[in-house]
mmCIF file of C-alpha atoms in Angstrom:
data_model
loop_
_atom_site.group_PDB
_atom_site.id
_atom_site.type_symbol
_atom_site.label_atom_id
_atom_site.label_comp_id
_atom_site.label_asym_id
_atom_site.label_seq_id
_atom_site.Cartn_x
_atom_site.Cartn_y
_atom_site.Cartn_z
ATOM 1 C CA UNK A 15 -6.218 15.174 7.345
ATOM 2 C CA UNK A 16 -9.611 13.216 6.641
ATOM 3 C CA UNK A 17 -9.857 9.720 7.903
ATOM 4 C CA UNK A 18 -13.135 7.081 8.198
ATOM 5 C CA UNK A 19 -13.363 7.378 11.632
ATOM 6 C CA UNK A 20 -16.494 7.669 11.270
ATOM 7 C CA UNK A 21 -17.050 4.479 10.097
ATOM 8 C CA UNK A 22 -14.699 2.638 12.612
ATOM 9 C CA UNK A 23 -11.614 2.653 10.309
ATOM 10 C CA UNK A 24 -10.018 6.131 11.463
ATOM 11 C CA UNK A 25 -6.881 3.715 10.165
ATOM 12 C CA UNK A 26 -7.836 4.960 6.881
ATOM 13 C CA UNK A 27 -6.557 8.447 6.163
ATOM 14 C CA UNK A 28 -5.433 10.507 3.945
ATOM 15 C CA UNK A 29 -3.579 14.097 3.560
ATOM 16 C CA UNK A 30 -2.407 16.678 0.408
ATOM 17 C CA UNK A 31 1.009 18.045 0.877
ATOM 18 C CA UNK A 32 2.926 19.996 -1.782
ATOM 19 C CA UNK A 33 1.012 18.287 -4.639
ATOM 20 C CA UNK A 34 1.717 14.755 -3.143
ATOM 21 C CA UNK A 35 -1.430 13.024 -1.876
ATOM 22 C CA UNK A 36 -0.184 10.728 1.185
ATOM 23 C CA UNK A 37 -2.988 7.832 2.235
ATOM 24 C CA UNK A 38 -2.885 5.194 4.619
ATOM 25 C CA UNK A 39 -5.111 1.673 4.302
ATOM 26 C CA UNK A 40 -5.975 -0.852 7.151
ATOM 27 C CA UNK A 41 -4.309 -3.790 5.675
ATOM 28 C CA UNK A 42 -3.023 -6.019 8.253
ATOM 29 C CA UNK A 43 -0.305 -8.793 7.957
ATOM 30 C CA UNK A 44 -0.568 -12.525 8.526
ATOM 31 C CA UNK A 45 -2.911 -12.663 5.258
ATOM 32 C CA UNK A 46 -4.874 -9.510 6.059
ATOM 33 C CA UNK A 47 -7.200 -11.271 9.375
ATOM 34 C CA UNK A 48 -8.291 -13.891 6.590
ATOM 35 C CA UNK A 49 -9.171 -17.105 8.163
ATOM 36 C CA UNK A 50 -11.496 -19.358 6.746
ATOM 37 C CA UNK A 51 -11.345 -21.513 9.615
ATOM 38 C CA UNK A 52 -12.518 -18.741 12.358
ATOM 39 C CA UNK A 53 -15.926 -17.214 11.447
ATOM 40 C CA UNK A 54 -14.707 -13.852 13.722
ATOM 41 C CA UNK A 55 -11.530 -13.306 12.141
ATOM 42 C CA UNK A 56 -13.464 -13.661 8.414
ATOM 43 C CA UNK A 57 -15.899 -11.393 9.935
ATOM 44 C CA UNK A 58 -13.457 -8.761 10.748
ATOM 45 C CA UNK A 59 -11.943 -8.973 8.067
ATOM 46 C CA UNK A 60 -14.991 -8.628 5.553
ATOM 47 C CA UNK A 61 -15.771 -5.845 6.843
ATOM 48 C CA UNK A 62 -12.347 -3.655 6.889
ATOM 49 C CA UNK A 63 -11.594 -5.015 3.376
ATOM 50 C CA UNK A 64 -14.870 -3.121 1.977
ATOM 51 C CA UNK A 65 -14.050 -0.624 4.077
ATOM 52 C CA UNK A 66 -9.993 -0.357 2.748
ATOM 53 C CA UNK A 67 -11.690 -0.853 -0.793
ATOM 54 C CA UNK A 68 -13.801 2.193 -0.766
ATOM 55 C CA UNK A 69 -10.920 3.765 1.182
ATOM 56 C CA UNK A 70 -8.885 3.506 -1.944
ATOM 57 C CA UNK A 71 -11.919 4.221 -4.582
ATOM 58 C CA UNK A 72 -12.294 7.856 -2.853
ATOM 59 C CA UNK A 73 -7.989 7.846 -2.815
ATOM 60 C CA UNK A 74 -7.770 7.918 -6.343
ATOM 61 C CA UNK A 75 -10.756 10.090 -6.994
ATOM 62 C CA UNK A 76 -9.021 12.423 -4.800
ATOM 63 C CA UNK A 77 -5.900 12.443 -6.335
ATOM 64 C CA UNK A 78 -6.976 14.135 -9.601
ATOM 65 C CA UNK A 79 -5.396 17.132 -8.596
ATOM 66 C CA UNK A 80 -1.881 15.204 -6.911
ATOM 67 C CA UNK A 81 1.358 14.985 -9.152
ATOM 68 C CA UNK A 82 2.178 11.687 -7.018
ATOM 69 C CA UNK A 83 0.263 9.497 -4.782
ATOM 70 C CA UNK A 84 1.900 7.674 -1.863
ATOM 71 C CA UNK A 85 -0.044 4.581 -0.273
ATOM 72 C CA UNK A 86 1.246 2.780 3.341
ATOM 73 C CA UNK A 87 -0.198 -0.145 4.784
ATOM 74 C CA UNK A 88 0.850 -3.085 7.000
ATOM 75 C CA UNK A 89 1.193 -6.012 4.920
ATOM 76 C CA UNK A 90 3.376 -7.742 2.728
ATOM 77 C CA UNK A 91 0.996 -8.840 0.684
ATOM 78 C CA UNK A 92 3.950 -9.296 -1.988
ATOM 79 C CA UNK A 93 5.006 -12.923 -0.730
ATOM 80 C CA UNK A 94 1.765 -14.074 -1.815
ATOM 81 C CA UNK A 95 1.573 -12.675 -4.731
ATOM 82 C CA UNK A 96 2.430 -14.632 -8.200
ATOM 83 C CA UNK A 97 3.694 -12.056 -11.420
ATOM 84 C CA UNK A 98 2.812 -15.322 -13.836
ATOM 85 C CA UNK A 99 -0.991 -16.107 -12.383
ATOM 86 C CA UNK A 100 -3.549 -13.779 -14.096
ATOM 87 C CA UNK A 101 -5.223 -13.566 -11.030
ATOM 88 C CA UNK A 102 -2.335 -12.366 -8.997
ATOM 89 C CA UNK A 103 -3.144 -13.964 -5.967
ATOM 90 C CA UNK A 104 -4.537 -17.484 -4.704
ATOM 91 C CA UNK A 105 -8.751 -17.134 -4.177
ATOM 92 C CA UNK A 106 -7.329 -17.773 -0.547
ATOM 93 C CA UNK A 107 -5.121 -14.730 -0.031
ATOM 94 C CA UNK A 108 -6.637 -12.073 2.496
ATOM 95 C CA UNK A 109 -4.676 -9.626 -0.331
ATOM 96 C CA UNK A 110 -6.703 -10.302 -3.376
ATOM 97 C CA UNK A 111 -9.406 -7.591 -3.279
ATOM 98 C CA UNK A 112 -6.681 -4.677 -1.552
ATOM 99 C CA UNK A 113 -4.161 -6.185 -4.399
ATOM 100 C CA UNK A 114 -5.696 -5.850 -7.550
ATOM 101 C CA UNK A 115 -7.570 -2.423 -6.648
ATOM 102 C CA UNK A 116 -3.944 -1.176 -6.273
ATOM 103 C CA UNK A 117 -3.175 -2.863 -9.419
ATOM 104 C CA UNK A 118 -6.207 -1.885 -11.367
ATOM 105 C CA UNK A 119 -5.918 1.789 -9.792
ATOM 106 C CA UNK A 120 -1.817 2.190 -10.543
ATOM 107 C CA UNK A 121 -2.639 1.061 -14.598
ATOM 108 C CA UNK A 122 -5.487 3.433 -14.335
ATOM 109 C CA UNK A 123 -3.275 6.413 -13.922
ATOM 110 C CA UNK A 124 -0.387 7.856 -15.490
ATOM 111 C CA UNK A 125 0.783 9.309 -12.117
ATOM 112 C CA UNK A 126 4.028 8.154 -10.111
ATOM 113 C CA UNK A 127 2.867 5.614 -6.994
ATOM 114 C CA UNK A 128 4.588 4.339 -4.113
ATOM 115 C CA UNK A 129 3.741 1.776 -1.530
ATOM 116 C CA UNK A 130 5.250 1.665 1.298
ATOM 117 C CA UNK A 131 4.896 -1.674 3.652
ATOM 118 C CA UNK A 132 6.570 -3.129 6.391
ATOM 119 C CA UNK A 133 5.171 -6.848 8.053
ATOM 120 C CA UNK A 134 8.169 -9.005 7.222
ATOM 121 C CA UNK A 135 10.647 -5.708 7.613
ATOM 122 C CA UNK A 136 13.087 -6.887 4.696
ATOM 123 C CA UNK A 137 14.383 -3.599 2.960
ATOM 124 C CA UNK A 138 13.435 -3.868 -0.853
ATOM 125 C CA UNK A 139 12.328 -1.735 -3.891
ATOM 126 C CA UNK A 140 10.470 -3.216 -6.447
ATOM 127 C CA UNK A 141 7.795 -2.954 -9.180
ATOM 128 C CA UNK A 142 5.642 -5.426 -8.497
ATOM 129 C CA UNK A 143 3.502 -5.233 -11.188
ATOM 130 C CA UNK A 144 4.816 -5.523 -14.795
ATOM 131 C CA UNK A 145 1.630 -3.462 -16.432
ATOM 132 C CA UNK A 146 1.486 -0.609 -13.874
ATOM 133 C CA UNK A 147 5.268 0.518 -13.975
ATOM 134 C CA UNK A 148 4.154 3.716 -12.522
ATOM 135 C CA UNK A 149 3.825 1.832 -9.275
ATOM 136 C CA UNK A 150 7.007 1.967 -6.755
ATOM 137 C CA UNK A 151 6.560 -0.450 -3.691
ATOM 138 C CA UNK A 152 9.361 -0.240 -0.836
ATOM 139 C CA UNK A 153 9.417 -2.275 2.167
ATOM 140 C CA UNK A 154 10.858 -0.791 5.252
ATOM 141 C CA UNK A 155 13.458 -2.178 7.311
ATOM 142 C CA UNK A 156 12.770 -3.742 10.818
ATOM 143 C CA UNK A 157 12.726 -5.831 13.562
ATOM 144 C CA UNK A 158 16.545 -6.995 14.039
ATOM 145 C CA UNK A 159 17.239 -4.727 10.953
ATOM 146 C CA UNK A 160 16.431 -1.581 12.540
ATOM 147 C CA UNK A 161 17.394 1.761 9.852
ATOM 148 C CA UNK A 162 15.695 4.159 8.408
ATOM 149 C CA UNK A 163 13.981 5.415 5.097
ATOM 150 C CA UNK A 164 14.731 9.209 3.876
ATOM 151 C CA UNK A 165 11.684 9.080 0.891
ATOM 152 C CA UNK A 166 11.908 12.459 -1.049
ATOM 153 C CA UNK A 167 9.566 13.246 -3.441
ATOM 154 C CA UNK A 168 11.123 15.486 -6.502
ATOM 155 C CA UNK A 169 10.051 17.562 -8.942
ATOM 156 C CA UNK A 170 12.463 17.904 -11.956
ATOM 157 C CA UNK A 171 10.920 19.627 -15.437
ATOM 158 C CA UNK A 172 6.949 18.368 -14.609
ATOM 159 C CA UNK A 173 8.379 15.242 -13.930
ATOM 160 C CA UNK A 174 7.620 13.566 -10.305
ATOM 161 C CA UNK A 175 9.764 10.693 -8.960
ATOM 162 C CA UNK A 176 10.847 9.176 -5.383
ATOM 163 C CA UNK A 177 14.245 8.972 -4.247
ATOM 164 C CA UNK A 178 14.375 6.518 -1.809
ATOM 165 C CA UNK A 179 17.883 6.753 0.876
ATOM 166 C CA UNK A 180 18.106 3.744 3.355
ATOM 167 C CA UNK A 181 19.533 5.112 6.474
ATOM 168 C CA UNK A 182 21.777 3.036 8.606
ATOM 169 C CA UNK A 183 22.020 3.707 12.016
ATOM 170 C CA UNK A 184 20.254 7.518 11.956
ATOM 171 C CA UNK A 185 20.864 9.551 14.982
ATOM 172 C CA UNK A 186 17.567 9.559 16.388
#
């Protein structure tokens, strides 16, 4: 496990297991700490964004040797997010940079992605982005929905792909 604890952001880590490279990014909800009305909270959140950004620059250039890449973070940064804008998000959205360095990074490889978030804890699957359909994101369940996820990664022929079980009620 190697993280950027170092550089204050020991949020950021990442792992290889089994040809699957598993990363985590400090990406907060409530529009990622952006507020342009509190000079702290944009402060803060300047400086885990680069941070998150590089984060996922040294992810991908990792990954060159991973059959499948899965990414977690915080946010929903989905309910912001427009499929019809070119710009994906609003120049106001704490999600922008973190968004479109997923997106830019998921059309930039041929290899199976999946994001996993939580923040608004609504179980769904979806592709959020039309021109990276290699790119899986899955929101886990929560709050007054409380299940589980069973998230196997399989290997059928060369071929890598999730299979993602929700899991009512699991015996803990």
């Amino acid at each position: 496990l190697i993280h950027q604890a170092q550089s204050g952001y020991p949020e950021n880590a990442r792992m290889m297991h089994k040809g699957t490279l598993f990363a985590t990014l400090h990406v907060v909800g409530s529009n990622n700490n952006f507020a342009l009305n509190n000079k702290a909270a944009r402060t803060e959140f300047y400086a885990r964004n680069e941070a998150a950004l590089a984060w996922l620059d040294s992810t991908f250039t990792a990954a060159h040797n991973a059959d499948a890449i899965v990414l977690a973070l915080h946010a929903d940064m989905f309910r912001a997010f427009d499929p019809d804008s070119a710009e994906g998000w609003p120049l106001t959205s704490g999600f922008r940079d973190i968004g479109n360095a997923i997106r830019a990074h998921a059309r930039a490889t041929q290899k199976p992605i999946l994001l996993i978030f939580g923040d608004s804890h609504e179980h769904v699957i979806l592709t959020p982005f039309t021109d990276a359909p290699n790119l899986t994101a899955v929101e886990v369940p929560g709050a007054k929905d409380m299940h589980a996820l069973e998230i196997s990664v399989t290997r059928t022929n060369g071929a890598v792909a999730f299979e993602i079980e929700l899991l009512r009620n699991p015996a803990l």
